[in-house]
mmCIF file of C-alpha atoms in Angstrom:
data_model
loop_
_atom_site.group_PDB
_atom_site.id
_atom_site.type_symbol
_atom_site.label_atom_id
_atom_site.label_comp_id
_atom_site.label_asym_id
_atom_site.label_seq_id
_atom_site.Cartn_x
_atom_site.Cartn_y
_atom_site.Cartn_z
ATOM 1 C CA MET A 280 -10.689 -25.420 -14.901
ATOM 2 C CA PRO A 281 -9.525 -22.051 -13.546
ATOM 3 C CA LYS A 282 -11.694 -19.948 -11.269
ATOM 4 C CA PRO A 283 -13.587 -17.230 -13.152
ATOM 5 C CA LEU A 284 -12.334 -13.651 -12.855
ATOM 6 C CA ASP A 285 -14.003 -11.511 -10.146
ATOM 7 C CA PRO A 286 -15.304 -8.326 -11.653
ATOM 8 C CA LYS A 287 -15.211 -6.522 -8.314
ATOM 9 C CA CYS A 288 -11.474 -7.375 -7.937
ATOM 10 C CA GLN A 289 -10.836 -6.223 -11.499
ATOM 11 C CA LEU A 290 -12.361 -2.865 -10.686
ATOM 12 C CA CYS A 291 -10.546 -2.664 -7.388
ATOM 13 C CA ALA A 292 -7.186 -3.321 -8.989
ATOM 14 C CA LYS A 293 -7.521 -0.099 -10.993
ATOM 15 C CA LEU A 294 -7.795 1.947 -7.831
ATOM 16 C CA PRO A 295 -4.881 3.276 -5.793
ATOM 17 C CA THR A 296 -4.158 1.034 -2.839
ATOM 18 C CA ALA A 297 -5.199 3.596 -0.234
ATOM 19 C CA GLN A 298 -8.530 4.168 -2.053
ATOM 20 C CA ALA A 299 -9.138 0.410 -2.329
ATOM 21 C CA LYS A 300 -8.524 -0.063 1.399
ATOM 22 C CA VAL A 301 -11.046 2.640 2.198
ATOM 23 C CA LEU A 302 -13.764 1.269 -0.198
ATOM 24 C CA HIS A 303 -13.247 -2.373 0.652
ATOM 25 C CA GLY A 304 -11.786 -2.232 4.212
ATOM 26 C CA THR A 305 -13.616 -2.144 7.534
ATOM 27 C CA ALA A 306 -15.117 1.266 6.648
ATOM 28 C CA GLY A 307 -16.325 0.012 3.291
ATOM 29 C CA ASP A 308 -17.807 -3.365 2.298
ATOM 30 C CA GLY A 309 -15.334 -5.382 4.404
ATOM 31 C CA CYS A 310 -13.926 -7.612 1.625
ATOM 32 C CA TRP A 311 -10.240 -6.315 1.900
ATOM 33 C CA ASN A 312 -7.946 -9.085 3.068
ATOM 34 C CA PRO A 313 -4.277 -7.867 3.319
ATOM 35 C CA LYS A 314 -3.068 -11.481 2.932
ATOM 36 C CA VAL A 315 -4.361 -11.941 -0.586
ATOM 37 C CA CYS A 316 -5.455 -8.508 -1.948
ATOM 38 C CA HIS A 317 -2.043 -7.107 -2.854
ATOM 39 C CA ASN A 318 -1.112 -10.114 -4.916
ATOM 40 C CA ARG A 319 -4.557 -10.309 -6.452
ATOM 41 C CA ARG A 320 -4.558 -6.656 -7.409
ATOM 42 C CA SER A 321 -1.159 -7.076 -9.006
ATOM 43 C CA PHE A 322 -2.414 -10.169 -10.957
ATOM 44 C CA TYR A 323 -5.438 -8.202 -12.273
ATOM 45 C CA ARG A 324 -3.402 -5.122 -13.160
ATOM 46 C CA HIS A 325 -0.825 -7.125 -15.175
ATOM 47 C CA ARG A 326 -3.094 -9.812 -16.509
ATOM 48 C CA SER A 327 -4.131 -7.940 -19.596
ATOM 49 C CA GLN A 328 -0.539 -7.001 -20.527
ATOM 50 C CA ASN A 329 0.571 -10.595 -20.213
ATOM 51 C CA ASN A 330 -2.318 -11.991 -22.270
ATOM 52 C CA LEU A 331 -2.059 -9.282 -25.011
ATOM 53 C CA ALA A 332 1.681 -9.782 -25.498
ATOM 54 C CA GLU A 333 0.960 -12.735 -27.773
ATOM 55 C CA ILE A 334 -1.874 -11.093 -29.801
ATOM 56 C CA ASP A 335 -1.471 -8.785 -32.756
ATOM 57 C CA SER A 336 -3.295 -5.403 -32.458
ATOM 58 C CA VAL A 337 -4.555 -2.703 -34.778
ATOM 59 C CA ILE A 338 -5.194 0.864 -33.940
ATOM 60 C CA VAL A 339 -8.208 2.649 -35.374
ATOM 61 C CA GLU A 340 -8.901 6.209 -34.469
ATOM 62 C CA PRO A 341 -12.348 6.634 -32.957
ATOM 63 C CA PRO A 342 -14.606 9.325 -34.513
ATOM 64 C CA ALA A 343 -14.208 12.725 -32.901
ATOM 65 C CA THR A 344 -17.597 13.724 -31.757
ATOM 66 C CA TYR A 345 -18.714 16.177 -29.055
ATOM 67 C CA PHE A 346 -20.560 14.977 -26.042
ATOM 68 C CA ALA A 347 -21.187 16.324 -22.555
ATOM 69 C CA VAL A 348 -21.085 14.478 -19.276
ATOM 70 C CA LEU A 349 -22.565 15.507 -15.938
ATOM 71 C CA TYR A 350 -20.951 14.668 -12.591
ATOM 72 C CA LEU A 351 -23.423 14.497 -9.644
ATOM 73 C CA TYR A 352 -21.823 14.476 -6.128
ATOM 74 C CA LYS A 353 -24.399 12.794 -3.842
ATOM 75 C CA GLU A 354 -24.917 9.911 -1.528
ATOM 76 C CA SER A 355 -26.578 6.839 -3.060
ATOM 77 C CA GLY A 356 -30.299 6.413 -2.642
ATOM 78 C CA ASP A 357 -32.815 9.169 -2.372
ATOM 79 C CA LYS A 358 -30.439 11.731 -0.889
ATOM 80 C CA PRO A 359 -30.190 15.393 -1.911
ATOM 81 C CA LEU A 360 -27.674 16.592 -4.508
ATOM 82 C CA HIS A 361 -24.617 17.952 -2.830
ATOM 83 C CA ALA A 362 -22.750 19.380 -5.850
ATOM 84 C CA LEU A 363 -22.565 19.079 -9.620
ATOM 85 C CA GLY A 364 -19.983 19.584 -12.398
ATOM 86 C CA ALA A 365 -19.830 18.898 -16.147
ATOM 87 C CA GLU A 366 -17.350 18.410 -18.909
ATOM 88 C CA LEU A 367 -17.473 18.662 -22.698
ATOM 89 C CA TRP A 368 -15.508 16.050 -24.547
ATOM 90 C CA LEU A 369 -14.288 15.892 -28.138
ATOM 91 C CA GLY A 370 -13.579 12.225 -28.987
ATOM 92 C CA GLN A 371 -11.423 10.835 -26.184
ATOM 93 C CA GLN A 372 -10.331 14.061 -24.596
ATOM 94 C CA PRO A 373 -12.139 16.522 -22.263
ATOM 95 C CA ILE A 374 -11.966 19.990 -23.834
ATOM 96 C CA CYS A 375 -14.058 22.170 -21.516
ATOM 97 C CA ARG A 376 -15.006 21.876 -17.836
ATOM 98 C CA LEU A 377 -17.566 23.467 -15.683
ATOM 99 C CA GLU A 378 -15.990 23.484 -12.199
ATOM 100 C CA PRO A 379 -18.305 21.798 -9.713
ATOM 101 C CA ILE A 380 -20.684 23.991 -7.584
ATOM 102 C CA HIS A 381 -22.536 23.311 -4.409
ATOM 103 C CA CYS A 382 -26.318 22.808 -4.825
ATOM 104 C CA PHE A 383 -27.391 23.958 -1.329
ATOM 105 C CA GLY A 384 -30.756 25.566 -1.450
ATOM 106 C CA LEU A 385 -31.422 24.873 -5.131
ATOM 107 C CA THR A 386 -34.631 23.181 -6.059
ATOM 108 C CA ALA A 387 -34.801 20.389 -8.614
ATOM 109 C CA GLY A 388 -36.184 22.855 -11.177
ATOM 110 C CA LYS A 389 -33.363 25.313 -10.663
ATOM 111 C CA ILE A 390 -30.822 22.508 -10.927
ATOM 112 C CA ARG A 391 -32.413 21.356 -14.133
ATOM 113 C CA ALA A 392 -32.483 24.891 -15.549
ATOM 114 C CA TYR A 393 -28.766 25.331 -14.580
ATOM 115 C CA THR A 394 -27.722 22.076 -16.198
ATOM 116 C CA ASP A 395 -29.566 23.067 -19.418
ATOM 117 C CA GLN A 396 -27.743 26.445 -19.352
ATOM 118 C CA VAL A 397 -24.384 24.668 -19.116
ATOM 119 C CA LEU A 398 -25.339 22.573 -22.171
ATOM 120 C CA GLN A 399 -26.293 25.670 -24.074
ATOM 121 C CA ALA A 400 -23.001 27.391 -23.049
ATOM 122 C CA PHE A 401 -20.892 24.409 -24.168
ATOM 123 C CA ALA A 402 -22.906 24.303 -27.495
ATOM 124 C CA LYS A 403 -22.489 28.041 -28.087
ATOM 125 C CA GLN A 404 -18.798 28.198 -27.221
ATOM 126 C CA TYR A 405 -17.892 25.318 -29.550
ATOM 127 C CA SER A 406 -20.721 25.836 -32.255
ATOM 128 C CA VAL A 407 -22.107 22.352 -31.810
ATOM 129 C CA SER A 408 -25.560 20.847 -31.190
ATOM 130 C CA LEU A 409 -25.936 19.354 -27.706
ATOM 131 C CA TYR A 410 -29.437 18.258 -26.639
ATOM 132 C CA GLN A 411 -28.697 16.244 -23.566
ATOM 133 C CA TYR A 412 -25.899 14.861 -21.438
ATOM 134 C CA LYS A 413 -24.413 11.661 -22.952
ATOM 135 C CA ASP A 414 -23.867 10.280 -19.372
ATOM 136 C CA MET A 415 -24.239 11.143 -15.791
ATOM 137 C CA PHE A 416 -21.937 9.884 -13.127
ATOM 138 C CA GLU A 417 -22.943 9.717 -9.464
ATOM 139 C CA ILE A 418 -19.907 10.300 -7.189
ATOM 140 C CA THR A 419 -20.172 10.084 -3.500
ATOM 141 C CA SER A 420 -20.285 13.519 -1.881
ATOM 142 C CA SER A 421 -17.232 12.765 0.265
ATOM 143 C CA TYR A 422 -15.200 13.296 -2.966
ATOM 144 C CA CYS A 423 -16.606 16.806 -3.437
ATOM 145 C CA PRO A 424 -13.862 18.955 -4.900
ATOM 146 C CA VAL A 425 -15.473 22.302 -4.024
ATOM 147 C CA ARG A 426 -13.687 24.254 -1.220
ATOM 148 C CA PRO A 427 -14.765 25.454 1.244
ATOM 149 C CA CYS A 428 -17.146 22.556 1.819
ATOM 150 C CA PRO A 429 -19.076 21.629 4.927
ATOM 151 C CA LEU A 430 -17.968 17.934 4.419
ATOM 152 C CA HIS A 431 -14.333 19.041 4.556
ATOM 153 C CA PRO A 432 -14.078 21.722 7.285
ATOM 154 C CA GLU A 433 -10.292 21.141 7.627
ATOM 155 C CA SER A 434 -9.600 22.245 4.022
#
């Protein structure tokens, strides 16, 4: 019986090699093994293509609905919020973006009020009803795209 697929390796295979080495190398969780990881990543990336070549498929357009997502740039755990951004999506495509901003000095109440204003602005601009964010993604603050940024003084 074959060994079951490793969900961690499946996710890692979707990342660029450099990012995978950072996340899983000595600076990350330490599971990167250069002797096996390159082949394993290739296997996981091409596995679905090889398996689906024999199966018929059908395409059904998903319903086009509006939804908003919130991006929170922060370290995991009970750490302060570094930055936040948001996007409005229609179906499978983002149609409007709030460029990320730093949250230095903002209280939790001010951040909540600001994110509510963003939802209202999206709703007003596109004449839709948005009551809450459909999803929130926590991204490590080292990926903060705002420049200048104290985490990236060289930029």
